[in-house]
Amino acid sequence: MKKEAILHIPMSEYAHGLDEKRIVLRLRAARGDLERVTLWYGDTACRRTPIDWFPEPMERILSDEYHDWWELTLECPYHRIFYHFELSDGRETCFYYGGVFTDELVDDRSEYFKLPFNHRADIARAPDWVHGAVVYNIFPDSFATSRRHISLEPTEREFGGLRTRGKLGGTIKGVTENLDYLAELGVNCIYLNPIFAAGEYHKYDLIDYYHIDPCLGTNEDFRELVDRAHDMDMRVIIDGVFNHCGWRFFAFEDVVQRGEASRYKDWFYRLSFPVTRPEDPEEIPGYECFGYERLMPKLDTANPEVREYFCAVGEHWLREYDIDGWRLDVADELPDEFLDRFHEAVRKEKKDAFIYGEVWEDATDKISYGHRRRYLEGGELDSVMNYPFANAVIDFVRTANAEELRECVENIVEHYPRASLDTLMNHIGTHDTVRAITRLGRGDIERPENGRDRGILTEEQYQKGVCLLKLASVLQFTLPGVPCVYYGDEAGLAGGEDPFNRACFPWGNENAELLDHYRTLGRIRKLCPAFIDGEFNCISSALGCIAYERNSESCSALIIANANCHGIEYTVPERWRGA
């Protein structure tokens, strides 16, 4: 028995409450090593010694190149349990508990693995409505000015004596007047990049968190958008940029004007007094910023005053405008104390509000602020943006490496708590990445020495990108998680780095074939509940082809994705023949 490969971590994704009656327990072992795994569990408050143990067989649910994962969803009458594992490889049988392997059980209960209590607060529970969502991510300045139209006209407006700017003419009204277009795609949730008053067109340098940027419209325009969306059974999520603000935000302005006498000096990091705003964009300022961007001073979100300020912002837009959730920008720079408090405030205001964060890595083993983050262990985030998924899908479609895609997906399935897995935001492009069609049609290139990559494609590269995007989007809509479509992908938009990945929506010049493909995917996802919360089972991954099932109580689906440049003959499993 290869004991060095065996792993179980209590109070983690290896042992967590699915709800108040069910507990998910997992164990990792070397690939092909164990023939049988049995979980033995008992009530921690059992009045007898030794305690009463109850056995439940575990099932091998996933395998990668090196490991098997065994899992059990335990339904039991106890909210607190001791437990251990009985392992057998056909030659040797032993018990595993407390990090040791032994042939004997002991009476001392403290030696066993323990779930102290299946706390309601520790259960990651995304709102029910998210599980069946198809999300559409809109960059507001770039989408629409009015029905099926964008003006392409730069705008400037005054807000509180300051200037705000737009670039392409997109507005909140433009979103509202095109909700029917989104409904035809099967979209039932809109995620808007920042919409609050800010200096630049992207709106990540915020001036005010309580008003819509005048280049985009008014607060009443936004109220109408939410009301109309709700009338059409669509949800609305907005971007919470709380890690940093703009350098004209009232608190930073006060620091610039008052220096060390400012009551807001502790809202920011590493201020060098007197605080000045450098005009040269290449100059590193005397204050901490987001990514050295001088326009965006970093906020100290561990400061209780800052925390309460943004919790009030979160509550305000839920209470006054009935939004359905928040996407938290740069969530991995927000400390646990902030996320805990924000989650509490938001859920108190609206019980089914959704909170997800921007985390570029595997969020289950992310280390920051000197410790392992607990984003998805209940009470912080419901979900995250699934960047590992996006990269794996793009790589598979380009290289036909089915084994790597399988390994990535199975790692995601095994690492994430079940409730979060089904609500991961599965995108294949965002406002921060090169457009999917460009990545697929041309491949990744190094940034040009004389500026940013515009992502210009030949006609042949463009057609290749469109063809490959069809395959990538099938994976996006059928693998575990929620598809999140970046505006314009379905219409054939290409583009390189920022700002070329934020081009105007091509109203009147959409790629009709691609658009019809996305509409079909939206219909299929709605018709088959297995894509919403069905179990994932990979059947095979070899020679540029991956085949997998999604199985739920009411239906099953078989997906075969061939990334080769040629057709293949695939023999489907017997149970699917004649389906």
Short mmCIF file of N, CA and C in Angstrom, two decimals, residues 191-291:
data_model
loop_
_atom_site.label_atom_id
_atom_site.label_comp_id
_atom_site.label_asym_id
_atom_site.label_seq_id
_atom_site.Cartn_x
_atom_site.Cartn_y
_atom_site.Cartn_z
N TYR A 191 -23.78 40.39 -15.65
CA TYR A 191 -22.72 40.93 -14.78
C TYR A 191 -22.13 42.16 -15.47
N LEU A 192 -22.23 43.30 -14.78
CA LEU A 192 -21.73 44.56 -15.32
C LEU A 192 -20.38 44.91 -14.71
N ASN A 193 -19.39 45.17 -15.56
CA ASN A 193 -18.16 45.78 -15.06
C ASN A 193 -18.51 47.14 -14.45
N PRO A 194 -17.57 47.83 -13.78
CA PRO A 194 -17.93 48.99 -12.95
C PRO A 194 -18.82 50.02 -13.65
N ILE A 195 -19.78 50.52 -12.87
CA ILE A 195 -20.74 51.50 -13.40
C ILE A 195 -20.79 52.78 -12.57
N PHE A 196 -20.02 52.83 -11.47
CA PHE A 196 -20.08 54.01 -10.60
C PHE A 196 -19.18 55.13 -11.14
N ALA A 197 -19.41 56.34 -10.64
CA ALA A 197 -18.68 57.51 -11.11
C ALA A 197 -17.18 57.32 -10.97
N ALA A 198 -16.46 57.53 -12.08
CA ALA A 198 -15.02 57.32 -12.11
C ALA A 198 -14.43 58.16 -13.23
N GLY A 199 -13.14 58.37 -13.17
CA GLY A 199 -12.51 59.26 -14.13
C GLY A 199 -12.40 58.70 -15.53
N GLU A 200 -11.90 57.47 -15.66
CA GLU A 200 -11.61 56.92 -16.97
C GLU A 200 -12.75 56.05 -17.48
N TYR A 201 -12.67 55.69 -18.76
CA TYR A 201 -13.76 54.95 -19.41
C TYR A 201 -14.01 53.58 -18.79
N HIS A 202 -12.95 52.97 -18.21
CA HIS A 202 -13.10 51.62 -17.67
C HIS A 202 -13.81 51.61 -16.32
N LYS A 203 -13.81 52.76 -15.62
CA LYS A 203 -14.53 52.96 -14.35
C LYS A 203 -13.95 52.17 -13.18
N TYR A 204 -12.68 51.81 -13.24
CA TYR A 204 -12.03 51.16 -12.10
C TYR A 204 -11.30 52.17 -11.20
N ASP A 205 -11.29 53.45 -11.58
CA ASP A 205 -10.69 54.50 -10.75
C ASP A 205 -11.83 55.33 -10.14
N LEU A 206 -12.49 54.78 -9.15
CA LEU A 206 -13.77 55.32 -8.69
C LEU A 206 -13.64 56.63 -7.91
N ILE A 207 -14.59 57.51 -8.20
CA ILE A 207 -14.73 58.77 -7.48
C ILE A 207 -15.80 58.66 -6.41
N ASP A 208 -16.88 57.94 -6.75
CA ASP A 208 -18.05 57.89 -5.87
C ASP A 208 -18.74 56.54 -6.03
N TYR A 209 -19.09 55.92 -4.91
CA TYR A 209 -19.68 54.58 -4.93
C TYR A 209 -21.21 54.58 -4.83
N TYR A 210 -21.81 55.77 -4.82
CA TYR A 210 -23.25 55.86 -4.64
C TYR A 210 -23.97 56.42 -5.86
N HIS A 211 -23.22 56.70 -6.92
CA HIS A 211 -23.85 57.27 -8.12
C HIS A 211 -23.32 56.59 -9.38
N ILE A 212 -24.23 56.38 -10.32
CA ILE A 212 -23.84 55.88 -11.63
C ILE A 212 -23.02 56.96 -12.34
N ASP A 213 -21.99 56.53 -13.05
CA ASP A 213 -21.18 57.50 -13.79
C ASP A 213 -22.05 58.22 -14.82
N PRO A 214 -22.01 59.55 -14.87
CA PRO A 214 -22.88 60.28 -15.79
C PRO A 214 -22.64 59.96 -17.27
N CYS A 215 -21.46 59.46 -17.62
CA CYS A 215 -21.25 59.04 -19.01
C CYS A 215 -22.08 57.80 -19.34
N LEU A 216 -22.44 57.04 -18.32
CA LEU A 216 -23.23 55.83 -18.53
C LEU A 216 -24.71 56.06 -18.30
N GLY A 217 -25.06 57.14 -17.58
CA GLY A 217 -26.47 57.41 -17.32
C GLY A 217 -26.71 57.88 -15.91
N THR A 218 -27.87 57.57 -15.37
CA THR A 218 -28.26 58.05 -14.05
C THR A 218 -28.64 56.87 -13.15
N ASN A 219 -28.82 57.17 -11.88
CA ASN A 219 -29.27 56.13 -10.96
C ASN A 219 -30.65 55.60 -11.36
N GLU A 220 -31.49 56.49 -11.87
CA GLU A 220 -32.82 56.05 -12.30
C GLU A 220 -32.74 55.17 -13.55
N ASP A 221 -31.77 55.45 -14.41
CA ASP A 221 -31.55 54.55 -15.55
C ASP A 221 -31.22 53.14 -15.06
N PHE A 222 -30.39 53.09 -14.03
CA PHE A 222 -29.99 51.79 -13.50
C PHE A 222 -31.18 51.10 -12.82
N ARG A 223 -31.98 51.86 -12.10
CA ARG A 223 -33.17 51.28 -11.46
C ARG A 223 -34.08 50.66 -12.54
N GLU A 224 -34.25 51.37 -13.65
CA GLU A 224 -35.08 50.84 -14.73
C GLU A 224 -34.48 49.56 -15.30
N LEU A 225 -33.16 49.51 -15.44
CA LEU A 225 -32.51 48.30 -15.95
C LEU A 225 -32.80 47.11 -15.05
N VAL A 226 -32.62 47.29 -13.75
CA VAL A 226 -32.84 46.18 -12.82
C VAL A 226 -34.30 45.75 -12.85
N ASP A 227 -35.21 46.72 -12.84
CA ASP A 227 -36.65 46.38 -12.85
C ASP A 227 -37.03 45.63 -14.12
N ARG A 228 -36.55 46.10 -15.27
CA ARG A 228 -36.87 45.44 -16.54
C ARG A 228 -36.25 44.05 -16.59
N ALA A 229 -35.03 43.93 -16.11
CA ALA A 229 -34.37 42.62 -16.10
C ALA A 229 -35.15 41.64 -15.24
N HIS A 230 -35.58 42.09 -14.06
CA HIS A 230 -36.34 41.22 -13.17
C HIS A 230 -37.68 40.81 -13.80
N ASP A 231 -38.28 41.74 -14.54
CA ASP A 231 -39.53 41.40 -15.23
C ASP A 231 -39.33 40.29 -16.25
N MET A 232 -38.08 40.18 -16.74
CA MET A 232 -37.75 39.16 -17.74
C MET A 232 -37.05 37.96 -17.11
N ASP A 233 -37.13 37.85 -15.78
CA ASP A 233 -36.50 36.75 -15.04
C ASP A 233 -34.98 36.73 -15.22
N MET A 234 -34.39 37.91 -15.30
CA MET A 234 -32.93 38.04 -15.34
C MET A 234 -32.44 38.66 -14.04
N ARG A 235 -31.29 38.22 -13.60
CA ARG A 235 -30.63 38.79 -12.42
C ARG A 235 -29.56 39.79 -12.87
N VAL A 236 -29.19 40.69 -11.94
CA VAL A 236 -28.18 41.71 -12.24
C VAL A 236 -27.13 41.72 -11.14
N ILE A 237 -25.88 41.51 -11.53
CA ILE A 237 -24.73 41.55 -10.62
C ILE A 237 -23.84 42.71 -11.04
N ILE A 238 -23.31 43.44 -10.06
CA ILE A 238 -22.43 44.57 -10.39
C ILE A 238 -21.05 44.38 -9.76
N ASP A 239 -20.10 45.13 -10.28
CA ASP A 239 -18.69 45.01 -9.88
C ASP A 239 -18.41 45.85 -8.64
N GLY A 240 -17.85 45.21 -7.62
CA GLY A 240 -17.45 45.92 -6.41
C GLY A 240 -15.96 46.14 -6.39
N VAL A 241 -15.54 47.36 -6.67
CA VAL A 241 -14.10 47.68 -6.70
C VAL A 241 -13.74 48.32 -5.36
N PHE A 242 -13.42 47.47 -4.39
CA PHE A 242 -13.19 47.92 -3.02
C PHE A 242 -11.74 47.79 -2.59
N ASN A 243 -10.93 47.12 -3.39
CA ASN A 243 -9.52 46.99 -3.07
C ASN A 243 -8.78 48.31 -3.25
N HIS A 244 -9.26 49.11 -4.19
CA HIS A 244 -8.64 50.41 -4.47
C HIS A 244 -9.73 51.38 -4.91
N CYS A 245 -9.38 52.62 -4.96
CA CYS A 245 -10.32 53.66 -5.41
C CYS A 245 -9.61 54.53 -6.44
N GLY A 246 -10.26 55.60 -6.86
CA GLY A 246 -9.61 56.57 -7.74
C GLY A 246 -8.91 57.64 -6.92
N TRP A 247 -7.97 58.33 -7.52
CA TRP A 247 -7.22 59.32 -6.75
C TRP A 247 -8.00 60.62 -6.51
N ARG A 248 -9.24 60.68 -7.01
CA ARG A 248 -10.12 61.80 -6.68
C ARG A 248 -11.23 61.39 -5.71
N PHE A 249 -11.18 60.16 -5.21
CA PHE A 249 -12.12 59.70 -4.19
C PHE A 249 -12.00 60.59 -2.97
N PHE A 250 -13.12 60.88 -2.30
CA PHE A 250 -13.13 61.92 -1.25
C PHE A 250 -12.09 61.67 -0.16
N ALA A 251 -11.89 60.41 0.23
CA ALA A 251 -10.96 60.12 1.33
C ALA A 251 -9.52 60.37 0.90
N PHE A 252 -9.18 60.00 -0.33
CA PHE A 252 -7.81 60.24 -0.79
C PHE A 252 -7.60 61.73 -1.05
N GLU A 253 -8.63 62.40 -1.53
CA GLU A 253 -8.53 63.85 -1.72
C GLU A 253 -8.24 64.55 -0.39
N ASP A 254 -8.86 64.08 0.66
CA ASP A 254 -8.64 64.65 1.98
C ASP A 254 -7.20 64.44 2.44
N VAL A 255 -6.65 63.27 2.13
CA VAL A 255 -5.25 62.99 2.49
C VAL A 255 -4.31 63.91 1.73
N VAL A 256 -4.59 64.13 0.45
CA VAL A 256 -3.76 65.03 -0.36
C VAL A 256 -3.81 66.45 0.21
N GLN A 257 -5.01 66.90 0.59
CA GLN A 257 -5.17 68.27 1.06
C GLN A 257 -4.68 68.48 2.49
N ARG A 258 -4.91 67.52 3.37
CA ARG A 258 -4.62 67.70 4.80
C ARG A 258 -3.37 66.99 5.28
N GLY A 259 -2.86 66.09 4.46
CA GLY A 259 -1.64 65.40 4.85
C GLY A 259 -1.83 64.54 6.09
N GLU A 260 -0.88 64.60 6.99
CA GLU A 260 -0.93 63.76 8.19
C GLU A 260 -2.07 64.13 9.12
N ALA A 261 -2.68 65.30 8.92
CA ALA A 261 -3.81 65.69 9.76
C ALA A 261 -5.13 65.08 9.27
N SER A 262 -5.11 64.41 8.12
CA SER A 262 -6.35 63.84 7.57
C SER A 262 -6.83 62.68 8.43
N ARG A 263 -8.11 62.65 8.71
CA ARG A 263 -8.69 61.53 9.47
C ARG A 263 -8.76 60.26 8.61
N TYR A 264 -8.46 60.38 7.32
CA TYR A 264 -8.53 59.22 6.43
C TYR A 264 -7.15 58.64 6.09
N LYS A 265 -6.10 59.15 6.75
CA LYS A 265 -4.76 58.70 6.36
C LYS A 265 -4.58 57.19 6.60
N ASP A 266 -5.32 56.63 7.54
CA ASP A 266 -5.20 55.19 7.81
C ASP A 266 -6.07 54.35 6.88
N TRP A 267 -6.74 54.98 5.95
CA TRP A 267 -7.52 54.25 4.95
C TRP A 267 -6.62 53.73 3.81
N PHE A 268 -5.37 54.17 3.79
CA PHE A 268 -4.48 53.87 2.66
C PHE A 268 -3.16 53.29 3.16
N TYR A 269 -2.38 52.77 2.22
CA TYR A 269 -1.11 52.12 2.54
C TYR A 269 0.09 52.98 2.16
N ARG A 270 1.08 52.97 3.05
CA ARG A 270 2.43 53.49 2.76
C ARG A 270 2.40 54.89 2.16
N LEU A 271 1.73 55.77 2.82
CA LEU A 271 1.68 57.16 2.35
C LEU A 271 2.99 57.87 2.68
N SER A 272 3.52 58.59 1.72
CA SER A 272 4.69 59.45 1.94
C SER A 272 4.20 60.89 1.91
N PHE A 273 4.35 61.58 3.05
CA PHE A 273 3.84 62.95 3.16
C PHE A 273 4.90 63.96 2.75
N PRO A 274 4.48 65.03 2.07
CA PRO A 274 3.13 65.29 1.60
C PRO A 274 2.76 64.36 0.44
N VAL A 275 1.49 63.97 0.38
CA VAL A 275 1.02 63.07 -0.68
C VAL A 275 0.77 63.89 -1.94
N THR A 276 1.42 63.49 -3.02
CA THR A 276 1.22 64.17 -4.30
C THR A 276 0.78 63.17 -5.35
N ARG A 277 0.08 63.67 -6.37
CA ARG A 277 -0.39 62.83 -7.46
C ARG A 277 0.48 63.09 -8.68
N PRO A 278 1.35 62.14 -9.02
CA PRO A 278 2.29 62.39 -10.11
C PRO A 278 1.60 62.48 -11.47
N GLU A 279 2.00 63.46 -12.26
CA GLU A 279 1.44 63.62 -13.60
C GLU A 279 2.02 62.60 -14.57
N ASP A 280 3.28 62.22 -14.36
CA ASP A 280 3.96 61.28 -15.25
C ASP A 280 3.46 59.87 -14.95
N PRO A 281 2.81 59.21 -15.92
CA PRO A 281 2.28 57.86 -15.67
C PRO A 281 3.36 56.83 -15.39
N GLU A 282 4.62 57.14 -15.73
CA GLU A 282 5.72 56.20 -15.47
C GLU A 282 6.32 56.38 -14.09
N GLU A 283 5.96 57.46 -13.43
CA GLU A 283 6.51 57.71 -12.09
C GLU A 283 5.79 56.84 -11.06
N ILE A 284 6.56 56.18 -10.20
CA ILE A 284 5.97 55.38 -9.12
C ILE A 284 5.60 56.33 -8.00
N PRO A 285 4.32 56.38 -7.62
CA PRO A 285 3.87 57.38 -6.64
C PRO A 285 4.30 57.03 -5.22
N GLY A 286 4.14 58.01 -4.34
CA GLY A 286 4.51 57.83 -2.94
C GLY A 286 3.39 57.26 -2.12
N TYR A 287 2.64 56.36 -2.69
CA TYR A 287 1.58 55.66 -1.97
C TYR A 287 1.34 54.34 -2.69
N GLU A 288 0.84 53.34 -1.93
CA GLU A 288 0.57 52.03 -2.51
C GLU A 288 -0.61 52.11 -3.47
N CYS A 289 -0.46 51.45 -4.62
CA CYS A 289 -1.51 51.48 -5.64
C CYS A 289 -1.89 50.06 -6.04
N PHE A 290 -2.89 49.97 -6.89
CA PHE A 290 -3.17 48.72 -7.56
C PHE A 290 -2.22 48.60 -8.75
N GLY A 291 -1.29 47.66 -8.66
CA GLY A 291 -0.38 47.39 -9.76
C GLY A 291 0.42 48.60 -10.23
#
